[in-house]
Amino acid sequence: MSSESVQPEVDARTLRAAREHMTVFEEGDALFEVTTQSGSAYTVDLREPVCSCPDFQYREDVEECKHVRRVRIEVGQVDIDALSESLNEKADDIQQDAEELIQVADELGETATALEDAVDRLQEVAGR
């Protein structure tokens, strides 16, 4: 098995791989059994990499499921410090996006109030 470093994309699968409780047992050279917190067990082969989980098996856009990513973390192929830094940067980006969305929502609320006031005035002028 290669000991090369592989940094996964910081996305929902990587977050679940790092956060969820999973037990990883090495069954052979680059072959692992991953048991999830729900009790499901999947086989991960890092040589390909492949996993027996439905996410990996049935979704063509999935290059690495959370089980493959978790095994990579467990065997040291993922630089944890770099992953932590990426996660912190992603969290900061999400926080900034949230703040910007709140500002836009506030502005839209003010615009909606102004439009409602204008409609009320127009209805008064029209004698309704």
PDB file of C-alpha atoms in Angstrom:
ATOM      1  CA  MET A   1       0.000   0.000   0.000  1.00  0.00           C
ATOM      2  CA  SER A   2       1.212   3.461  -0.833  1.00  0.00           C
ATOM      3  CA  SER A   3       1.886   5.785   2.067  1.00  0.00           C
ATOM      4  CA  GLU A   4       1.484   8.836  -0.148  1.00  0.00           C
ATOM      5  CA  SER A   5      -0.363  11.781   1.322  1.00  0.00           C
ATOM      6  CA  VAL A   6      -3.844  12.351  -0.078  1.00  0.00           C
ATOM      7  CA  GLN A   7      -5.748  15.474   0.917  1.00  0.00           C
ATOM      8  CA  PRO A   8      -9.464  14.982   0.401  1.00  0.00           C
ATOM      9  CA  GLU A   9     -11.663  17.812  -0.761  1.00  0.00           C
ATOM     10  CA  VAL A  10     -13.272  19.501   2.225  1.00  0.00           C
ATOM     11  CA  ASP A  11     -16.910  18.645   1.636  1.00  0.00           C
ATOM     12  CA  ALA A  12     -19.763  16.915   3.447  1.00  0.00           C
ATOM     13  CA  ARG A  13     -18.235  13.452   3.024  1.00  0.00           C
ATOM     14  CA  THR A  14     -14.914  14.567   4.465  1.00  0.00           C
ATOM     15  CA  LEU A  15     -16.682  16.192   7.405  1.00  0.00           C
ATOM     16  CA  ARG A  16     -18.604  12.978   8.093  1.00  0.00           C
ATOM     17  CA  ALA A  17     -15.438  10.902   7.698  1.00  0.00           C
ATOM     18  CA  ALA A  18     -13.660  13.003  10.305  1.00  0.00           C
ATOM     19  CA  ARG A  19     -16.586  13.437  12.685  1.00  0.00           C
ATOM     20  CA  GLU A  20     -18.641  10.223  12.739  1.00  0.00           C
ATOM     21  CA  HIS A  21     -17.761   7.268  14.919  1.00  0.00           C
ATOM     22  CA  MET A  22     -16.285   4.513  12.752  1.00  0.00           C
ATOM     23  CA  THR A  23     -14.148   1.532  13.624  1.00  0.00           C
ATOM     24  CA  VAL A  24     -11.445   0.614  11.128  1.00  0.00           C
ATOM     25  CA  PHE A  25      -9.844  -2.847  11.086  1.00  0.00           C
ATOM     26  CA  GLU A  26      -7.044  -3.781   8.738  1.00  0.00           C
ATOM     27  CA  GLU A  27      -7.847  -7.134   7.175  1.00  0.00           C
ATOM     28  CA  GLY A  28      -4.918  -7.362   4.789  1.00  0.00           C
ATOM     29  CA  ASP A  29      -2.540  -5.305   2.691  1.00  0.00           C
ATOM     30  CA  ALA A  30      -4.552  -2.144   1.869  1.00  0.00           C
ATOM     31  CA  LEU A  31      -7.809  -3.969   2.725  1.00  0.00           C
ATOM     32  CA  PHE A  32      -9.941  -2.656   5.597  1.00  0.00           C
ATOM     33  CA  GLU A  33     -13.297  -3.250   7.237  1.00  0.00           C
ATOM     34  CA  VAL A  34     -15.072  -0.100   8.363  1.00  0.00           C
ATOM     35  CA  THR A  35     -17.941  -0.393  10.829  1.00  0.00           C
ATOM     36  CA  THR A  36     -20.107   2.702  11.088  1.00  0.00           C
ATOM     37  CA  GLN A  37     -21.906   4.143  14.100  1.00  0.00           C
ATOM     38  CA  SER A  38     -25.128   2.549  12.792  1.00  0.00           C
ATOM     39  CA  GLY A  39     -23.469  -0.885  12.803  1.00  0.00           C
ATOM     40  CA  SER A  40     -23.104  -1.274   9.040  1.00  0.00           C
ATOM     41  CA  ALA A  41     -19.825  -2.779   7.878  1.00  0.00           C
ATOM     42  CA  TYR A  42     -18.124  -2.052   4.562  1.00  0.00           C
ATOM     43  CA  THR A  43     -14.950  -3.235   2.895  1.00  0.00           C
ATOM     44  CA  VAL A  44     -12.480  -0.597   1.700  1.00  0.00           C
ATOM     45  CA  ASP A  45      -9.604  -1.404  -0.651  1.00  0.00           C
ATOM     46  CA  LEU A  46      -7.140   1.482  -0.794  1.00  0.00           C
ATOM     47  CA  ARG A  47      -5.314   0.077  -3.829  1.00  0.00           C
ATOM     48  CA  GLU A  48      -8.107   1.235  -6.155  1.00  0.00           C
ATOM     49  CA  PRO A  49      -9.615   2.901  -3.928  1.00  0.00           C
ATOM     50  CA  VAL A  50     -13.048   1.258  -3.694  1.00  0.00           C
ATOM     51  CA  CYS A  51     -15.692   0.685  -1.031  1.00  0.00           C
ATOM     52  CA  SER A  52     -18.612  -1.730  -0.798  1.00  0.00           C
ATOM     53  CA  CYS A  53     -21.022   0.942   0.522  1.00  0.00           C
ATOM     54  CA  PRO A  54     -24.065   2.007  -1.538  1.00  0.00           C
ATOM     55  CA  ASP A  55     -22.800   5.602  -1.777  1.00  0.00           C
ATOM     56  CA  PHE A  56     -19.690   4.447  -3.604  1.00  0.00           C
ATOM     57  CA  GLN A  57     -21.337   1.624  -5.562  1.00  0.00           C
ATOM     58  CA  TYR A  58     -24.344   3.473  -6.984  1.00  0.00           C
ATOM     59  CA  ARG A  59     -23.310   7.106  -7.363  1.00  0.00           C
ATOM     60  CA  GLU A  60     -21.118   7.667 -10.380  1.00  0.00           C
ATOM     61  CA  ASP A  61     -19.961  11.081  -9.171  1.00  0.00           C
ATOM     62  CA  VAL A  62     -18.467   9.658  -5.960  1.00  0.00           C
ATOM     63  CA  GLU A  63     -14.716   9.193  -6.256  1.00  0.00           C
ATOM     64  CA  GLU A  64     -14.196   8.528  -2.549  1.00  0.00           C
ATOM     65  CA  CYS A  65     -16.925   7.891   0.006  1.00  0.00           C
ATOM     66  CA  LYS A  66     -16.599   8.801   3.676  1.00  0.00           C
ATOM     67  CA  HIS A  67     -15.355   5.270   4.479  1.00  0.00           C
ATOM     68  CA  VAL A  68     -12.400   5.526   2.082  1.00  0.00           C
ATOM     69  CA  ARG A  69     -11.619   8.970   3.457  1.00  0.00           C
ATOM     70  CA  ARG A  70     -11.814   7.684   7.044  1.00  0.00           C
ATOM     71  CA  VAL A  71      -9.414   4.834   6.272  1.00  0.00           C
ATOM     72  CA  ARG A  72      -7.009   7.329   4.689  1.00  0.00           C
ATOM     73  CA  ILE A  73      -7.198   9.394   7.887  1.00  0.00           C
ATOM     74  CA  GLU A  74      -6.625   6.316  10.075  1.00  0.00           C
ATOM     75  CA  VAL A  75      -3.595   5.066   8.132  1.00  0.00           C
ATOM     76  CA  GLY A  76      -1.940   8.480   8.026  1.00  0.00           C
ATOM     77  CA  GLN A  77      -2.404   9.291   4.337  1.00  0.00           C
ATOM     78  CA  VAL A  78      -4.189  12.520   5.264  1.00  0.00           C
ATOM     79  CA  ASP A  79      -2.221  15.395   6.778  1.00  0.00           C
ATOM     80  CA  ILE A  80      -4.465  16.098   9.773  1.00  0.00           C
ATOM     81  CA  ASP A  81      -2.992  19.565  10.357  1.00  0.00           C
ATOM     82  CA  ALA A  82      -3.619  20.564   6.746  1.00  0.00           C
ATOM     83  CA  LEU A  83      -7.128  19.080   6.912  1.00  0.00           C
ATOM     84  CA  SER A  84      -7.820  20.989  10.127  1.00  0.00           C
ATOM     85  CA  GLU A  85      -6.595  24.210   8.526  1.00  0.00           C
ATOM     86  CA  SER A  86      -8.797  23.577   5.461  1.00  0.00           C
ATOM     87  CA  LEU A  87     -11.793  22.888   7.698  1.00  0.00           C
ATOM     88  CA  ASN A  88     -11.180  26.105   9.630  1.00  0.00           C
ATOM     89  CA  GLU A  89     -10.890  28.085   6.387  1.00  0.00           C
ATOM     90  CA  LYS A  90     -14.111  26.485   5.115  1.00  0.00           C
ATOM     91  CA  ALA A  91     -15.868  27.354   8.396  1.00  0.00           C
ATOM     92  CA  ASP A  92     -14.665  30.959   8.113  1.00  0.00           C
ATOM     93  CA  ASP A  93     -15.919  31.124   4.509  1.00  0.00           C
ATOM     94  CA  ILE A  94     -19.302  29.743   5.554  1.00  0.00           C
ATOM     95  CA  GLN A  95     -19.522  32.256   8.402  1.00  0.00           C
ATOM     96  CA  GLN A  96     -18.715  35.120   6.037  1.00  0.00           C
ATOM     97  CA  ASP A  97     -21.282  33.851   3.508  1.00  0.00           C
ATOM     98  CA  ALA A  98     -23.886  33.631   6.275  1.00  0.00           C
ATOM     99  CA  GLU A  99     -23.178  37.193   7.384  1.00  0.00           C
ATOM    100  CA  GLU A 100     -23.502  38.425   3.792  1.00  0.00           C
ATOM    101  CA  LEU A 101     -26.786  36.543   3.361  1.00  0.00           C
ATOM    102  CA  ILE A 102     -28.138  38.059   6.568  1.00  0.00           C
ATOM    103  CA  GLN A 103     -27.251  41.524   5.271  1.00  0.00           C
ATOM    104  CA  VAL A 104     -28.976  40.825   1.927  1.00  0.00           C
ATOM    105  CA  ALA A 105     -32.038  39.452   3.743  1.00  0.00           C
ATOM    106  CA  ASP A 106     -32.192  42.592   5.889  1.00  0.00           C
ATOM    107  CA  GLU A 107     -31.961  44.792   2.792  1.00  0.00           C
ATOM    108  CA  LEU A 108     -34.691  42.772   1.077  1.00  0.00           C
ATOM    109  CA  GLY A 109     -36.855  43.112   4.183  1.00  0.00           C
ATOM    110  CA  GLU A 110     -36.422  46.885   4.102  1.00  0.00           C
ATOM    111  CA  THR A 111     -37.265  46.957   0.390  1.00  0.00           C
ATOM    112  CA  ALA A 112     -40.364  44.821   0.986  1.00  0.00           C
ATOM    113  CA  THR A 113     -41.501  47.196   3.751  1.00  0.00           C
ATOM    114  CA  ALA A 114     -40.967  50.222   1.497  1.00  0.00           C
ATOM    115  CA  LEU A 115     -42.935  48.545  -1.301  1.00  0.00           C
ATOM    116  CA  GLU A 116     -45.779  47.674   1.060  1.00  0.00           C
ATOM    117  CA  ASP A 117     -45.878  51.309   2.223  1.00  0.00           C
ATOM    118  CA  ALA A 118     -45.952  52.487  -1.388  1.00  0.00           C
ATOM    119  CA  VAL A 119     -48.812  50.110  -2.203  1.00  0.00           C
ATOM    120  CA  ASP A 120     -50.740  51.364   0.840  1.00  0.00           C
ATOM    121  CA  ARG A 121     -50.254  54.993  -0.288  1.00  0.00           C
ATOM    122  CA  LEU A 122     -51.326  54.168  -3.837  1.00  0.00           C
ATOM    123  CA  GLN A 123     -54.440  52.461  -2.555  1.00  0.00           C
ATOM    124  CA  GLU A 124     -55.232  55.527  -0.420  1.00  0.00           C
ATOM    125  CA  VAL A 125     -54.774  57.818  -3.424  1.00  0.00           C
ATOM    126  CA  ALA A 126     -56.951  55.565  -5.562  1.00  0.00           C
ATOM    127  CA  GLY A 127     -59.646  55.837  -2.909  1.00  0.00           C
ATOM    128  CA  ARG A 128     -59.855  52.249  -1.955  1.00  0.00           C
TER     129      ARG A 128
END
